[in-house]
Amino acid sequence: MSSIAVKKVRPNAILPTYGSNEAAGADLYACLDVPVTIGAGETVFIPTGIAMEVPKGCAGLVYARSSLGAKRGLAPANKVGVIDSDYRGEISVVLHNHGKVEQTVAPGERIAQLVITPVLIPAYEEVDELTDTDRGSGGFGSTGK
């Protein structure tokens, strides 16, 4: 297994951890001095207190923790956050409360999960025609009919 350089930019930051040996995502933690309450329908930036060197040719994808979303209605506002390999600033998670009641995020609470994944960076070339497929231009819900 390889490693990723992580810098604490706040003294009480917690480095990402995996919940099990085969977990795809590493937990990210709220780096807060005091609890933060997120009202119903509200969006709040929650700092993690860390910066990292995502390997070149990869991206860090920040996803919701399933328990936080399903049980408390808290999920990243942008659905999936993208950390580019050339970003070196503090990572924050923009949490949105989709629920009808306020939710409080505690210092040190697991707030999202981070997946490091390879990315392709292709050149985009304009063409007059695309190759044919069985599906063609069928859109949402068009497969299997």
Coordinates of N, CA, C and O in Angstrom, one line a residue:
M1 N 0.9 -1.2 0.0 CA 0.0 0.0 0.0 C 0.9 1.2 0.0 O 1.9 1.3 0.7
S2 N 0.5 2.2 -0.8 CA 1.3 3.5 -0.8 C 0.8 4.4 0.3 O -0.2 4.2 1.0
S3 N 1.5 5.6 0.4 CA 1.1 6.5 1.4 C 0.9 7.9 0.7 O 1.4 8.2 -0.4
I4 N 0.1 8.8 1.4 CA -0.1 10.1 0.9 C 0.3 11.1 2.0 O 0.0 10.9 3.2
A5 N 1.1 12.1 1.7 CA 1.5 13.1 2.6 C 0.3 13.9 3.1 O -0.4 14.5 2.2
V6 N 0.2 14.0 4.4 CA -0.9 14.8 5.0 C -0.3 15.8 6.0 O 0.5 15.4 6.8
K7 N -0.7 17.0 5.9 CA -0.2 18.1 6.8 C -1.4 18.5 7.7 O -2.4 18.9 7.2
K8 N -1.2 18.6 9.0 CA -2.1 19.2 9.9 C -2.0 20.7 9.8 O -0.9 21.2 10.1
V9 N -3.0 21.4 9.4 CA -3.0 22.8 9.4 C -3.7 23.4 10.7 O -3.6 24.7 10.8
R10 N -4.2 22.6 11.5 CA -4.8 22.9 12.8 C -4.3 21.9 13.8 O -4.3 20.7 13.4
P11 N -4.0 22.3 15.0 CA -3.4 21.3 15.9 C -4.3 20.1 16.3 O -3.8 19.0 16.6
N12 N -5.6 20.3 16.3 CA -6.5 19.3 16.7 C -7.0 18.4 15.6 O -8.0 17.7 15.7
A13 N -6.4 18.5 14.4 CA -6.9 17.8 13.2 C -6.6 16.3 13.5 O -5.7 15.9 14.2
I14 N -7.5 15.5 12.8 CA -7.3 14.0 12.8 C -7.1 13.6 11.4 O -7.8 13.9 10.5
L15 N -6.0 12.8 11.2 CA -5.7 12.3 9.9 C -6.8 11.3 9.4 O -7.5 10.6 10.3
P16 N -7.1 11.2 8.1 CA -8.1 10.2 7.6 C -7.8 8.8 8.1 O -6.6 8.4 8.2
T17 N -8.9 8.1 8.4 CA -8.7 6.7 8.8 C -9.7 5.8 8.1 O -10.8 6.3 7.6
Y18 N -9.4 4.5 8.0 CA -10.3 3.5 7.3 C -11.0 2.8 8.4 O -10.4 2.4 9.4
G19 N -12.3 2.6 8.2 CA -13.1 1.9 9.1 C -12.9 0.4 9.1 O -13.3 -0.3 10.1
S20 N -12.4 -0.2 8.0 CA -12.1 -1.6 8.0 C -11.0 -1.8 7.0 O -10.6 -0.9 6.3
N21 N -10.4 -3.0 7.0 CA -9.3 -3.3 6.1 C -9.6 -3.1 4.6 O -8.6 -2.9 3.9
E22 N -10.8 -3.3 4.2 CA -11.1 -3.2 2.8 C -12.0 -2.0 2.4 O -12.6 -2.0 1.4
A23 N -12.1 -1.1 3.3 CA -12.9 0.1 3.1 C -12.3 0.9 1.9 O -11.1 1.1 1.9
A24 N -13.2 1.4 1.0 CA -12.7 2.2 -0.1 C -12.5 3.6 0.3 O -11.6 4.3 -0.3
G25 N -13.3 4.1 1.2 CA -13.2 5.5 1.6 C -12.6 5.6 3.0 O -12.9 4.8 3.9
A26 N -11.8 6.6 3.2 CA -11.2 7.0 4.5 C -12.1 8.1 5.1 O -12.5 9.0 4.4
D27 N -12.3 7.9 6.4 CA -13.2 8.9 7.1 C -12.4 10.2 7.2 O -11.2 10.3 7.6
L28 N -13.2 11.3 7.0 CA -12.7 12.7 7.3 C -13.4 13.2 8.5 O -14.6 12.9 8.7
Y29 N -12.7 13.9 9.3 CA -13.2 14.4 10.6 C -13.3 15.9 10.7 O -12.5 16.6 10.2
A30 N -14.4 16.3 11.5 CA -14.6 17.7 11.7 C -13.5 18.2 12.6 O -13.4 17.7 13.7
C31 N -12.8 19.3 12.2 CA -11.8 19.9 13.0 C -12.4 21.2 13.6 O -12.3 22.3 13.0
L32 N -13.1 21.1 14.7 CA -13.9 22.2 15.3 C -13.4 22.4 16.7 O -13.1 21.4 17.4
D33 N -13.5 23.6 17.2 CA -13.2 23.9 18.6 C -14.5 23.7 19.5 O -14.5 23.4 20.6
V34 N -15.6 24.0 18.8 CA -17.0 23.9 19.5 C -17.9 23.2 18.5 O -17.7 23.3 17.2
P35 N -19.0 22.6 18.9 CA -20.0 22.0 18.0 C -20.6 23.1 17.1 O -20.7 24.3 17.5
V36 N -20.9 22.7 15.9 CA -21.6 23.6 14.9 C -23.0 23.0 14.6 O -23.1 21.8 14.3
T37 N -24.0 23.9 14.7 CA -25.3 23.4 14.4 C -25.7 23.9 13.0 O -25.4 25.0 12.6
I38 N -26.2 22.9 12.2 CA -26.7 23.2 10.8 C -28.2 23.1 10.8 O -28.8 22.1 11.0
G39 N -28.8 24.3 10.5 CA -30.3 24.3 10.5 C -30.8 23.6 9.3 O -30.1 23.3 8.3
A40 N -32.1 23.2 9.3 CA -32.8 22.6 8.2 C -32.6 23.4 7.0 O -32.8 24.6 7.0
G41 N -32.2 22.8 5.9 CA -32.0 23.5 4.6 C -30.7 24.3 4.6 O -30.5 25.0 3.6
E42 N -29.9 24.3 5.6 CA -28.7 25.2 5.7 C -27.5 24.4 5.2 O -27.4 23.2 5.3
T43 N -26.5 25.2 4.7 CA -25.2 24.7 4.3 C -24.1 25.3 5.0 O -24.1 26.6 5.2
V44 N -23.1 24.5 5.5 CA -22.1 25.1 6.4 C -20.7 24.4 5.9 O -20.7 23.2 5.7
F45 N -19.7 25.2 5.9 CA -18.3 24.7 5.6 C -17.8 24.2 6.9 O -17.7 24.9 7.9
I46 N -17.4 22.9 6.9 CA -16.8 22.3 8.1 C -15.3 22.0 7.8 O -15.0 21.2 6.9
P47 N -14.4 22.6 8.5 CA -13.0 22.3 8.2 C -12.6 20.9 8.7 O -13.1 20.4 9.7
T48 N -11.6 20.4 8.0 CA -11.0 19.1 8.5 C -9.7 19.3 9.2 O -9.2 18.4 9.9
G49 N -9.1 20.5 9.0 CA -7.8 20.7 9.6 C -6.6 20.1 8.9 O -5.5 20.1 9.5
I50 N -6.8 19.5 7.8 CA -5.7 18.9 7.0 C -5.6 19.4 5.6 O -6.6 19.8 5.0
A51 N -4.4 19.3 5.1 CA -4.1 19.5 3.7 C -3.3 18.2 3.2 O -2.7 17.5 4.1
M52 N -3.4 17.9 2.0 CA -2.7 16.7 1.5 C -2.2 16.8 0.1 O -2.6 17.7 -0.6
E53 N -1.3 15.9 -0.2 CA -0.7 15.8 -1.6 C -1.4 14.6 -2.3 O -0.9 13.5 -2.2
V54 N -2.5 14.9 -2.9 CA -3.1 13.9 -3.8 C -2.2 13.5 -4.9 O -1.7 14.5 -5.5
P55 N -1.9 12.3 -5.1 CA -0.9 11.9 -6.2 C -1.3 12.5 -7.5 O -2.5 12.5 -7.9
K56 N -0.3 12.9 -8.3 CA -0.5 13.3 -9.7 C -1.1 12.2 -10.5 O -0.8 11.0 -10.3
G57 N -2.1 12.5 -11.3 CA -2.9 11.5 -12.0 C -4.0 10.9 -11.2 O -4.7 10.0 -11.7
C58 N -4.3 11.5 -10.0 CA -5.4 11.0 -9.2 C -6.2 12.2 -8.8 O -5.8 13.4 -9.0
A59 N -7.3 12.0 -8.2 CA -8.1 13.0 -7.5 C -8.6 12.4 -6.2 O -8.8 11.2 -6.1
G60 N -8.9 13.3 -5.3 CA -9.6 12.9 -4.0 C -11.0 13.2 -4.2 O -11.4 14.3 -4.5
L61 N -11.9 12.2 -4.0 CA -13.3 12.4 -4.1 C -13.9 12.3 -2.8 O -13.7 11.3 -2.0
V62 N -14.7 13.4 -2.4 CA -15.3 13.5 -1.0 C -16.7 13.1 -1.2 O -17.5 13.8 -1.8
Y63 N -17.1 12.0 -0.5 CA -18.5 11.5 -0.6 C -19.1 11.6 0.8 O -18.4 11.7 1.8
A64 N -20.4 11.5 0.8 CA -21.2 11.4 2.0 C -20.9 10.1 2.8 O -20.6 9.1 2.1
R65 N -20.9 10.2 4.1 CA -20.9 8.9 4.9 C -22.4 8.5 4.9 O -23.3 9.2 5.2
S66 N -22.6 7.2 4.5 CA -24.0 6.7 4.4 C -24.8 6.9 5.7 O -25.9 7.3 5.6
S67 N -24.2 6.7 6.8 CA -24.9 6.8 8.1 C -25.3 8.3 8.3 O -26.4 8.5 8.8
L68 N -24.5 9.2 8.0 CA -24.8 10.6 8.2 C -25.9 11.1 7.3 O -26.8 11.8 7.7
G69 N -25.9 10.6 6.1 CA -26.9 11.0 5.1 C -28.3 10.3 5.4 O -29.3 11.0 5.5
A70 N -28.2 9.0 5.7 CA -29.5 8.2 5.9 C -30.1 8.5 7.2 O -31.3 8.6 7.3
K71 N -29.3 8.7 8.3 CA -29.9 8.9 9.6 C -30.1 10.3 10.0 O -31.0 10.6 10.8
R72 N -29.3 11.3 9.4 CA -29.3 12.6 9.9 C -29.6 13.6 8.8 O -29.7 14.8 9.0
G73 N -29.6 13.2 7.5 CA -29.8 14.1 6.4 C -28.7 15.0 6.1 O -28.9 16.0 5.4
L74 N -27.5 14.7 6.6 CA -26.3 15.5 6.3 C -25.5 14.9 5.2 O -25.1 13.7 5.3
A75 N -25.2 15.7 4.1 CA -24.4 15.2 3.0 C -23.7 16.4 2.4 O -24.1 17.5 2.5
P76 N -22.6 16.1 1.7 CA -21.9 17.2 1.0 C -22.9 18.0 0.1 O -23.6 17.4 -0.7
A77 N -22.8 19.3 0.1 CA -23.7 20.1 -0.7 C -23.5 19.9 -2.2 O -24.5 20.0 -2.9
N78 N -22.3 19.7 -2.6 CA -22.0 19.6 -4.0 C -22.1 18.1 -4.4 O -21.6 17.7 -5.5
K79 N -22.6 17.2 -3.6 CA -22.8 15.8 -3.8 C -21.5 15.0 -3.8 O -21.3 14.1 -3.0
V80 N -20.5 15.4 -4.6 CA -19.2 14.8 -4.5 C -18.2 16.0 -4.7 O -18.2 16.7 -5.7
G81 N -17.3 16.1 -3.7 CA -16.3 17.1 -3.7 C -15.1 16.6 -4.5 O -14.8 15.4 -4.4
V82 N -14.4 17.4 -5.2 CA -13.2 17.0 -5.9 C -12.0 17.7 -5.4 O -12.0 18.9 -5.4
I83 N -11.0 17.0 -5.0 CA -9.7 17.5 -4.6 C -8.7 17.2 -5.7 O -8.3 16.1 -5.9
D84 N -8.3 18.3 -6.4 CA -7.3 18.1 -7.5 C -5.9 17.8 -6.9 O -5.6 18.2 -5.8
S85 N -5.1 17.2 -7.7 CA -3.8 16.8 -7.3 C -2.8 18.0 -7.0 O -1.8 17.9 -6.3
D86 N -3.2 19.1 -7.6 CA -2.3 20.3 -7.4 C -2.8 21.2 -6.3 O -2.3 22.3 -6.0
Y87 N -3.9 20.9 -5.6 CA -4.4 21.7 -4.5 C -3.7 21.3 -3.2 O -3.5 20.2 -2.9
R88 N -3.3 22.4 -2.5 CA -2.5 22.2 -1.2 C -3.1 22.9 0.0 O -2.5 22.9 1.0
G89 N -4.3 23.4 -0.2 CA -4.9 24.1 0.9 C -5.7 23.1 1.8 O -5.8 21.9 1.6
E90 N -6.3 23.7 2.9 CA -7.1 22.9 3.8 C -8.3 22.4 3.2 O -9.0 23.0 2.4
I91 N -8.6 21.1 3.5 CA -9.8 20.5 3.0 C -11.0 20.8 3.9 O -10.8 20.6 5.1
S92 N -12.0 21.3 3.3 CA -13.3 21.5 4.1 C -14.4 20.7 3.4 O -14.3 20.4 2.2
V93 N -15.3 20.3 4.2 CA -16.5 19.6 3.7 C -17.7 20.5 3.8 O -18.0 21.0 4.9
V94 N -18.3 20.8 2.7 CA -19.5 21.7 2.7 C -20.7 20.8 2.9 O -21.3 20.2 2.0
L95 N -21.1 20.8 4.2 CA -22.3 19.9 4.6 C -23.6 20.7 4.4 O -23.7 21.8 4.9
H96 N -24.6 20.0 3.8 CA -25.9 20.5 3.7 C -26.9 19.6 4.5 O -26.8 18.4 4.5
N97 N -27.8 20.3 5.2 CA -28.8 19.6 6.0 C -30.0 19.4 5.2 O -30.8 20.4 5.0
H98 N -30.3 18.2 4.6 CA -31.4 18.0 3.8 C -32.7 17.7 4.7 O -33.8 17.5 4.1
G99 N -32.5 17.6 6.0 CA -33.6 17.2 6.8 C -34.5 18.4 7.2 O -34.3 19.5 6.8
K100 N -35.4 18.1 8.1 CA -36.4 19.1 8.6 C -36.1 19.6 10.0 O -36.8 20.5 10.5
V101 N -35.0 19.1 10.6 CA -34.6 19.5 11.9 C -33.1 19.9 11.9 O -32.4 19.3 11.1
E102 N -32.7 20.8 12.8 CA -31.3 21.1 12.9 C -30.5 19.9 13.3 O -31.0 19.1 14.0
Q103 N -29.2 19.9 12.9 CA -28.3 18.8 13.3 C -27.0 19.5 13.8 O -26.6 20.5 13.2
T104 N -26.4 18.9 14.8 CA -25.2 19.4 15.3 C -24.0 18.5 15.0 O -24.1 17.3 15.2
V105 N -23.0 19.1 14.5 CA -21.7 18.4 14.2 C -20.8 18.6 15.3 O -20.5 19.8 15.7
A106 N -20.3 17.6 15.9 CA -19.4 17.7 17.1 C -17.9 17.7 16.7 O -17.6 17.1 15.6
P107 N -17.1 18.3 17.4 CA -15.6 18.3 17.1 C -15.2 16.8 17.1 O -15.5 16.0 17.9
G108 N -14.4 16.5 16.1 CA -13.8 15.1 15.9 C -14.8 14.2 15.3 O -14.5 13.0 15.1
E109 N -16.0 14.6 14.9 CA -17.0 13.7 14.3 C -16.6 13.4 12.9 O -16.1 14.2 12.2
R110 N -16.9 12.1 12.5 CA -16.6 11.7 11.1 C -17.7 12.4 10.2 O -18.9 12.2 10.5
I111 N -17.3 13.1 9.2 CA -18.3 13.9 8.4 C -18.4 13.6 7.0 O -19.3 14.0 6.3
A112 N -17.4 12.8 6.4 CA -17.4 12.5 5.0 C -16.4 11.4 4.8 O -15.7 11.0 5.8
Q113 N -16.4 10.8 3.6 CA -15.3 9.9 3.3 C -14.6 10.3 2.0 O -15.2 10.8 1.1
L114 N -13.3 10.0 2.0 CA -12.4 10.3 0.9 C -12.0 9.1 0.2 O -11.5 8.2 0.8
V115 N -12.2 9.1 -1.1 CA -11.7 8.1 -2.0 C -10.6 8.7 -3.0 O -10.9 9.7 -3.6
I116 N -9.5 8.1 -3.0 CA -8.4 8.5 -3.9 C -8.6 7.6 -5.2 O -8.6 6.4 -5.0
T117 N -8.7 8.2 -6.3 CA -9.0 7.5 -7.5 C -8.2 8.0 -8.7 O -7.9 9.2 -8.8
P118 N -7.7 7.1 -9.6 CA -7.0 7.6 -10.8 C -8.0 8.4 -11.7 O -9.2 8.1 -11.7
V119 N -7.5 9.4 -12.4 CA -8.3 10.1 -13.4 C -7.6 10.2 -14.7 O -6.4 10.1 -14.8
L120 N -8.4 10.2 -15.8 CA -7.9 10.4 -17.1 C -8.1 11.9 -17.5 O -9.1 12.5 -17.1
I121 N -7.1 12.5 -18.1 CA -7.2 13.8 -18.6 C -7.1 13.9 -20.1 O -6.0 14.1 -20.6
P122 N -8.1 13.5 -20.8 CA -8.1 13.5 -22.3 C -8.2 14.8 -22.9 O -8.6 15.8 -22.3
A123 N -7.7 14.9 -24.1 CA -8.0 16.1 -25.0 C -9.4 15.9 -25.6 O -9.8 14.8 -25.9
Y124 N -10.1 17.0 -25.7 CA -11.4 16.9 -26.3 C -11.4 17.4 -27.7 O -10.9 18.5 -28.0
E125 N -11.8 16.5 -28.6 CA -11.7 16.7 -30.1 C -13.0 16.8 -30.7 O -13.9 15.9 -30.5
E126 N -13.3 17.9 -31.3 CA -14.6 18.0 -32.0 C -14.6 17.2 -33.3 O -13.7 17.1 -34.0
V127 N -15.8 16.4 -33.4 CA -15.9 15.6 -34.6 C -17.3 15.8 -35.2 O -18.2 16.4 -34.5
D128 N -17.5 15.4 -36.4 CA -18.8 15.6 -37.1 C -19.8 14.5 -36.7 O -21.0 14.7 -36.7
E129 N -19.3 13.3 -36.4 CA -20.1 12.1 -36.1 C -19.5 11.3 -35.0 O -18.3 11.3 -34.9
L130 N -20.4 10.6 -34.2 CA -19.9 9.7 -33.2 C -20.2 8.3 -33.7 O -21.1 8.1 -34.5
T131 N -19.5 7.3 -33.1 CA -19.8 5.9 -33.5 C -21.2 5.5 -33.1 O -21.7 6.0 -32.1
D132 N -21.8 4.5 -33.8 CA -23.1 4.0 -33.4 C -23.1 3.0 -32.3 O -22.1 2.3 -32.2
T133 N -24.1 3.0 -31.5 CA -24.2 1.9 -30.5 C -25.7 1.5 -30.5 O -26.6 2.1 -31.1
D134 N -26.0 0.4 -29.8 CA -27.4 -0.1 -29.7 C -28.3 0.9 -29.0 O -29.4 1.1 -29.4
R135 N -27.8 1.6 -28.0 CA -28.5 2.6 -27.3 C -28.7 3.9 -28.0 O -29.8 4.5 -28.0
G136 N -27.7 4.3 -28.8 CA -27.8 5.5 -29.5 C -27.9 6.7 -28.6 O -27.2 6.9 -27.6
S137 N -28.9 7.6 -28.8 CA -29.1 8.8 -28.0 C -30.2 8.6 -27.0 O -30.6 9.6 -26.4
G138 N -30.6 7.4 -26.7 CA -31.6 7.2 -25.7 C -31.2 7.7 -24.3 O -30.1 7.5 -23.9
G139 N -32.0 8.5 -23.7 CA -31.7 9.2 -22.4 C -32.1 8.4 -21.2 O -32.2 7.2 -21.2
F140 N -32.4 9.2 -20.1 CA -32.8 8.6 -18.8 C -33.9 7.6 -19.0 O -34.9 7.9 -19.5
G141 N -33.7 6.5 -18.4 CA -34.8 5.5 -18.4 C -35.0 4.8 -19.7 O -36.0 4.1 -19.9
S142 N -34.1 4.9 -20.7 CA -34.4 4.4 -22.0 C -33.9 3.0 -22.2 O -34.2 2.3 -23.1
T143 N -33.0 2.5 -21.3 CA -32.4 1.2 -21.5 C -33.4 0.1 -21.0 O -34.2 0.4 -20.1
G144 N -33.4 -1.0 -21.6 CA -34.3 -2.1 -21.1 C -35.7 -2.0 -21.7 O -36.6 -2.8 -21.3
K145 N -36.0 -1.1 -22.6 CA -37.3 -1.0 -23.1 C -37.3 -1.6 -24.5 O -36.4 -1.5 -25.3

